[in-house]
XYZ file of C-alpha atoms in Angstrom:
425
model
C 9.898 -4.022 -16.414
C 13.451 -3.550 -17.595
C 14.917 -4.574 -20.934
C 16.902 -7.677 -19.946
C 19.534 -7.278 -22.675
C 20.098 -3.618 -21.770
C 20.136 -4.480 -18.074
C 22.862 -7.078 -18.647
C 24.946 -4.902 -20.958
C 24.834 -1.816 -18.721
C 24.455 -3.394 -15.304
C 27.002 -1.216 -13.487
C 25.486 2.037 -14.765
C 21.916 0.869 -14.107
C 22.791 -0.373 -10.618
C 24.510 2.924 -9.792
C 21.426 4.928 -10.793
C 19.050 2.539 -9.009
C 21.154 2.875 -5.851
C 20.007 6.502 -5.613
C 16.531 5.138 -4.798
C 17.934 3.389 -1.726
C 18.679 -0.261 -1.123
C 17.142 -2.247 -4.006
C 16.676 -5.929 -3.081
C 17.486 -8.397 -5.846
C 20.352 -6.537 -7.482
C 22.948 -8.465 -5.509
C 21.692 -11.738 -7.021
C 21.790 -10.481 -10.592
C 25.506 -11.045 -11.213
C 25.348 -14.591 -9.849
C 22.356 -15.441 -12.040
C 23.988 -13.858 -15.060
C 27.269 -15.716 -14.523
C 25.512 -19.060 -14.128
C 23.501 -18.384 -17.269
C 26.596 -17.434 -19.276
C 28.438 -20.584 -18.121
C 25.467 -22.789 -19.042
C 25.087 -21.183 -22.478
C 28.834 -21.431 -23.198
C 28.910 -25.119 -22.269
C 25.776 -25.789 -24.325
C 27.287 -24.088 -27.391
C 30.525 -26.076 -27.026
C 28.596 -29.328 -26.735
C 26.467 -28.491 -29.767
C 29.659 -27.931 -31.768
C 30.960 -31.303 -30.548
C 27.649 -32.944 -31.445
C 27.765 -31.510 -34.949
C 31.332 -32.697 -35.432
C 30.473 -36.106 -33.986
C 27.440 -36.463 -36.275
C 29.627 -35.689 -39.277
C 32.165 -38.280 -38.096
C 29.435 -40.925 -37.681
C 28.176 -40.259 -41.205
C 31.693 -40.702 -42.582
C 32.294 -43.938 -40.635
C 28.970 -45.340 -41.842
C 29.954 -44.671 -45.443
C 33.030 -46.765 -44.723
C 30.907 -49.552 -43.267
C 32.409 -49.189 -39.776
C 30.710 -49.648 -36.411
C 29.528 -46.338 -34.878
C 27.908 -47.625 -31.675
C 30.397 -45.909 -29.358
C 30.129 -42.590 -31.196
C 26.331 -42.739 -31.186
C 26.306 -43.373 -27.432
C 28.528 -40.345 -26.921
C 26.230 -38.221 -29.105
C 23.202 -39.312 -27.073
C 24.963 -38.361 -23.841
C 25.925 -34.994 -25.293
C 22.309 -34.456 -26.381
C 21.051 -35.253 -22.886
C 23.527 -32.781 -21.383
C 22.504 -30.096 -23.898
C 18.826 -30.648 -23.019
C 19.636 -30.322 -19.310
C 21.603 -27.122 -19.931
C 18.791 -25.671 -22.037
C 16.353 -26.344 -19.187
C 18.800 -24.723 -16.804
C 19.032 -21.615 -19.005
C 15.237 -21.533 -19.284
C 14.909 -21.687 -15.479
C 17.538 -18.972 -15.070
C 15.722 -16.763 -17.587
C 12.531 -17.183 -15.556
C 14.484 -16.231 -12.427
C 15.694 -13.149 -14.280
C 12.138 -12.182 -15.171
C 11.001 -12.630 -11.576
C 13.951 -10.596 -10.335
C 13.359 -7.802 -12.827
C 9.634 -7.712 -11.987
C 10.594 -6.595 -8.475
C 13.189 -3.981 -9.446
C 11.876 -0.393 -9.797
C 12.335 1.880 -12.775
C 15.568 3.775 -13.287
C 15.222 7.471 -12.342
C 15.595 9.931 -15.198
C 18.826 11.910 -15.148
C 16.902 15.119 -14.318
C 15.497 13.671 -11.070
C 17.201 15.091 -7.951
C 19.061 12.533 -5.869
C 17.702 12.307 -2.335
C 16.941 9.918 0.480
C 13.251 10.708 0.994
C 10.497 13.322 0.689
C 12.544 15.865 2.648
C 14.803 16.200 -0.389
C 12.060 16.799 -2.954
C 12.610 20.043 -4.879
C 9.948 22.727 -5.232
C 9.667 23.951 -8.827
C 6.849 26.495 -8.481
C 4.303 27.900 -6.056
C 0.978 29.368 -7.155
C -1.276 31.516 -4.966
C -0.766 32.824 -1.467
C -2.360 31.095 1.537
C -5.264 33.162 2.775
C -4.884 35.184 5.972
C -7.886 34.440 8.178
C -9.258 36.830 10.809
C -10.425 33.783 12.769
C -8.858 30.378 13.520
C -9.563 28.231 10.415
C -11.047 24.828 11.077
C -9.998 21.490 9.628
C -12.525 19.752 7.389
C -13.141 16.995 9.942
C -14.659 19.640 12.224
C -16.184 21.938 9.622
C -17.792 19.188 7.508
C -19.827 17.626 10.331
C -20.824 21.084 11.626
C -22.190 21.929 8.168
C -23.939 18.562 8.022
C -22.172 17.618 4.764
C -19.614 15.084 6.031
C -20.353 12.104 8.266
C -17.492 9.852 9.333
C -19.275 8.214 12.281
C -22.101 6.724 10.214
C -19.610 5.628 7.557
C -17.703 3.734 10.253
C -20.967 2.097 11.332
C -21.829 1.062 7.789
C -18.347 -0.110 6.766
C -15.486 0.796 9.100
C -12.714 3.303 9.629
C -11.427 5.399 6.731
C -14.707 5.651 4.881
C -16.962 8.685 4.511
C -20.588 9.592 3.932
C -21.325 12.898 2.186
C -24.698 14.574 2.708
C -26.637 17.031 0.549
C -24.339 19.808 -0.730
C -21.347 17.752 0.391
C -22.370 14.956 -1.978
C -23.269 17.459 -4.690
C -19.887 19.179 -4.305
C -18.123 15.845 -4.886
C -20.220 15.207 -8.001
C -19.723 18.775 -9.220
C -15.964 18.431 -8.939
C -15.972 15.211 -10.976
C -18.024 16.798 -13.767
C -15.996 20.021 -13.688
C -12.689 18.167 -13.992
C -13.896 15.909 -16.800
C -15.351 18.866 -18.709
C -12.172 20.940 -18.483
C -9.909 18.061 -19.502
C -12.065 16.910 -22.427
C -13.274 20.285 -23.738
C -10.119 22.328 -23.243
C -7.117 20.068 -22.620
C -7.688 17.601 -25.443
C -8.370 14.359 -23.531
C -10.877 11.702 -24.541
C -13.128 10.543 -21.732
C -13.365 6.826 -21.022
C -15.338 4.959 -18.362
C -13.443 1.725 -17.607
C -14.383 -1.233 -15.397
C -13.756 -0.724 -11.702
C -12.846 -4.406 -11.246
C -9.570 -5.480 -12.838
C -7.595 -8.708 -13.221
C -4.102 -9.652 -12.111
C -2.591 -9.190 -15.570
C -3.701 -5.559 -15.532
C -2.119 -4.942 -12.143
C 1.095 -6.607 -13.296
C 1.114 -4.440 -16.407
C 1.197 -1.176 -14.446
C 3.514 -2.471 -11.723
C 1.226 -3.005 -8.711
C 1.709 -6.780 -8.813
C 3.453 -8.751 -7.558
C 5.248 -6.323 -5.253
C 2.325 -4.335 -3.801
C -0.444 -6.898 -3.398
C -0.947 -5.965 0.258
C -1.960 -2.454 -0.771
C -4.910 -3.793 -2.791
C -8.355 -5.273 -2.191
C -8.990 -8.651 -3.845
C -12.394 -10.238 -4.417
C -12.446 -13.646 -2.772
C -12.404 -16.735 -5.036
C -11.933 -14.642 -8.210
C -9.133 -13.014 -10.180
C -10.847 -9.662 -9.709
C -9.316 -6.802 -7.739
C -10.804 -3.402 -6.889
C -9.032 -0.743 -8.960
C -6.585 1.288 -6.829
C -6.617 4.034 -9.490
C -7.948 4.524 -13.018
C -4.330 4.343 -14.182
C -4.596 0.550 -14.088
C -7.668 -0.157 -16.241
C -7.034 2.746 -18.622
C -3.367 1.907 -19.276
C -4.294 -1.733 -19.838
C -6.897 -0.877 -22.469
C -4.061 -1.279 -24.987
C -2.293 -4.201 -23.328
C -0.764 -6.627 -25.873
C -1.520 -4.247 -28.753
C 0.608 -2.459 -31.341
C -0.685 1.059 -31.909
C -0.471 3.030 -35.132
C 2.206 5.680 -34.602
C -0.063 8.208 -36.295
C -2.462 7.932 -33.337
C 0.133 9.078 -30.807
C -0.035 10.777 -28.453
C -3.225 9.267 -27.078
C -4.649 11.317 -24.196
C -7.367 9.759 -22.047
C -9.139 10.808 -18.865
C -11.384 8.764 -16.622
C -13.380 9.042 -13.436
C -13.313 6.026 -11.131
C -13.725 5.244 -7.482
C -10.415 4.009 -6.093
C -9.841 1.400 -3.391
C -6.671 1.000 -1.332
C -5.922 -0.943 1.804
C -3.411 1.728 2.893
C -1.201 -1.043 4.299
C 1.600 0.442 6.350
C 0.028 3.910 6.466
C -1.580 3.663 9.882
C -0.741 6.666 11.986
C -0.622 8.961 8.926
C -3.551 11.271 8.116
C -5.873 9.264 10.340
C -8.321 12.134 10.802
C -10.740 13.240 8.125
C -10.738 12.094 4.515
C -7.161 12.700 3.362
C -6.283 8.992 3.408
C -9.302 6.768 2.756
C -9.898 3.160 1.719
C -12.373 4.413 -0.909
C -12.123 7.725 -2.726
C -12.942 9.280 -6.097
C -10.425 10.432 -8.660
C -10.223 11.806 -12.181
C -7.134 10.353 -13.860
C -5.158 11.531 -16.890
C -3.333 8.867 -18.938
C -1.096 9.303 -21.988
C 0.552 7.007 -24.525
C 3.364 8.746 -26.400
C 6.429 8.317 -28.581
C 9.607 8.088 -26.454
C 11.044 11.365 -27.752
C 7.842 13.234 -26.811
C 7.180 11.816 -23.365
C 8.937 14.426 -21.231
C 7.240 17.288 -23.046
C 3.950 15.466 -22.485
C 4.786 15.101 -18.774
C 5.114 18.877 -18.477
C 1.779 19.460 -20.238
C 0.011 16.755 -18.207
C 1.239 18.375 -14.992
C 0.086 21.786 -16.236
C -3.351 20.334 -17.047
C -3.711 19.022 -13.492
C -2.501 22.339 -12.045
C -5.029 24.208 -14.174
C -7.895 22.713 -12.176
C -6.531 24.270 -8.979
C -5.852 27.577 -10.721
C -9.493 27.744 -11.844
C -10.685 26.890 -8.339
C -8.478 29.592 -6.842
C -6.744 27.295 -4.370
C -3.047 27.842 -3.466
C -0.693 25.011 -4.378
C 2.909 24.147 -5.031
C 4.541 21.643 -7.377
C 7.590 19.596 -6.390
C 9.721 17.125 -8.306
C 10.209 13.984 -6.253
C 13.716 12.950 -5.300
C 14.999 9.490 -6.163
C 14.279 8.274 -2.641
C 10.589 9.282 -2.753
C 9.569 8.076 -6.214
C 6.981 5.410 -6.958
C 8.065 1.954 -8.090
C 7.259 2.331 -11.810
C 8.109 6.000 -12.274
C 11.116 7.484 -14.064
C 10.149 11.022 -12.987
C 7.280 12.384 -10.893
C 5.889 15.793 -10.068
C 3.677 16.036 -6.989
C 1.143 18.842 -6.831
C 0.462 19.785 -3.210
C -2.534 21.872 -2.196
C -2.576 24.262 0.765
C -4.936 23.234 3.585
C -5.310 26.054 6.137
C -7.084 23.874 8.677
C -3.943 21.743 8.841
C -1.461 24.554 8.125
C 0.296 22.377 5.570
C 0.520 21.379 1.933
C -0.890 17.952 1.043
C -0.360 15.976 -2.158
C -3.387 16.129 -4.459
C -1.843 14.749 -7.662
C 1.193 12.746 -8.741
C 2.116 13.192 -12.408
C 4.575 10.598 -13.667
C 6.436 9.482 -16.764
C 7.021 5.727 -16.680
C 8.912 5.712 -19.979
C 8.737 2.128 -21.378
C 8.614 0.455 -17.950
C 4.860 -0.222 -17.922
C 4.624 -0.712 -21.683
C 7.209 -3.486 -21.535
C 5.294 -5.259 -18.767
C 1.966 -4.795 -20.579
C 3.388 -5.306 -24.101
C 2.133 -2.008 -25.553
C 3.985 -1.051 -28.723
C 3.639 1.372 -31.603
C 4.724 1.121 -35.209
C 4.764 3.521 -38.123
C 5.321 2.663 -41.778
C 7.881 -0.093 -42.269
C 9.744 0.675 -39.060
C 10.301 -1.773 -36.234
C 7.693 -1.831 -33.485
C 8.801 0.011 -30.322
C 7.427 0.280 -26.823
C 5.357 3.383 -26.144
C 6.001 5.598 -23.169
C 3.129 5.790 -20.675
C 2.292 8.681 -18.366
C -0.429 9.427 -15.867
C -1.481 11.834 -13.173
C -4.484 12.688 -11.056
C -6.485 15.465 -12.519
C -7.380 15.569 -9.564
C -8.020 13.472 -6.448
C -11.628 14.530 -5.877
C -11.870 14.069 -2.101
C -8.736 16.092 -1.437
C -10.012 18.828 -3.761
C -13.259 18.782 -1.748
C -11.186 19.269 1.416
C -9.198 22.104 -0.170
C -12.374 23.992 -1.100
C -14.069 23.535 2.266
C -10.982 24.614 4.225
C -9.820 27.469 1.976
C -13.266 28.987 1.380
C -14.616 28.713 4.936
C -16.118 31.830 6.501
C -16.244 33.115 10.061
C -19.933 32.202 10.395
C -19.170 28.562 9.561
C -20.363 28.698 5.950
C -18.276 27.883 2.860
C -18.203 30.014 -0.291
C -18.512 27.989 -3.504
C -15.760 28.871 -6.053
C -17.186 30.620 -9.100
C -16.022 27.850 -11.444
C -18.235 25.346 -9.598
C -21.390 27.413 -9.188
C -22.961 26.334 -12.516
C -22.431 22.699 -11.474
C -23.595 23.057 -7.886
C -26.333 25.645 -8.449
C -25.327 27.251 -5.174
C -23.030 30.074 -4.082
C -22.713 29.230 -0.387
C -22.748 26.036 1.671
C -24.470 26.740 4.989
C -25.185 24.474 7.951
C -27.757 21.898 6.872
C -30.944 21.751 8.925
C -31.811 18.214 10.043
C-alpha cells in the first residue's frame, strides 16, 4: 500500500516510475478523484467559516433581542451541506484506498527498466553446467524410471499438477527441508517458526495477494480460510497490527510450509514434471528491518538462499528483475535460477525481494525506539529454497549413465544414502 499523502504530493514522479512497470490501471482516475476531493474539502472549509461567522452573528442578535429565525435556517442548511460534503470526502477517501490497494509498489531506483523477463540483468553466475558423456534425462523421465516420482497416481488421487514421491524420492524431499532449516537457523541466524497453513483474508491483504490476485489462490468453501500460497503470508502477518521494539530489529525468521497455488493463467508453461505444481514445499526466509538497513539485508538474504545451492554443488545464476517483470508488492527482486541439464535451461528456484514499507503499511507493522515516532518497518522475503525445484536440480544434475543419482555430500547425513538407484517393486 502506498502512503496516500506522499502519493498525492509526488504524483507525477510516482506515476513516472510506476510507468516503467507497464500500463498500471487506476492511475488515470487518481487525478480526477483527487480534484473532486480537493473541491469538496475547499467548499466544506468555506462553509464552516461561514457557519462560524453566522453563529457569532446569531449570538449578537440574540443579545439585542432580535429575531434570528432566518439566520438559524441558513445555518441549518449550511450544516446539512457540510455533512453531505464530509460524506462525499469520506467516500472519495475510500475510493482512494481501493485504488491504491490495486497499484503495485514503486520500483527502487537501482532496478533496471525493462518490459519483461527478457530484460532482467544477470549479476553473477556460480558453477559450470556439467558436461555429460550421455544425453541427460529430464526429471519427469528419470524420476519414474527410478521409482521415486509418480505423476500418474497423483493425477488419479487428485488431478493434474500434483506429485507422489516414493521411498528415497520422499526421503530426499524431507532431507532437503531439514537441511535448509538447519543451515538457516544454525549458521545464517534465522529463527525457525512453524505457522498455520490456513490463513485469513486480512493476512492475504497484508502481503498484497488480495484483492488483486484472488484467482491465483485456493479458498476453503463457506469460510474465510485460504490455503497459504507461500510461508511469506502467515509469517509476515505474525506481527500484523503490532508496533515492534526497534531494539529487536532486524528480525529474521524461516519457515517450512506446503504451498498451494491455482496457477491461474500459467497453463502451457512448465506443464511437464514438477516445476509448476498446485502443491509444493518451500522453506521461506522473512525479515523485518529498519528502512535504512533493508537493502543490505536484501543482499544478505539473497546470499543465504544462494548458499544452499553452493553447498549442494548445483550451478546457478542470480538476476535482478527488470521493472516489467517484478512482483506486485516488490520494490526490488533478485531471482536465483538453477541449471537443469535435462531441460538445458535455468529455472527460477528463489525470488528474494525487498518490499520496503509496502506490505507493512497494508498490515500495519511498525517499530518504535525510545521517544521517537513509530515508523513502518521494511519487510523482505525469499525462498530458501523451493524444495521441489531443488529436488529436480539434484536429480538432473547428479544423474549417472546407469540411471542412478549420486546424493550430494551435504545431504548424505540426512538421507543415509550415497546413491539413489532404481527402486525394486
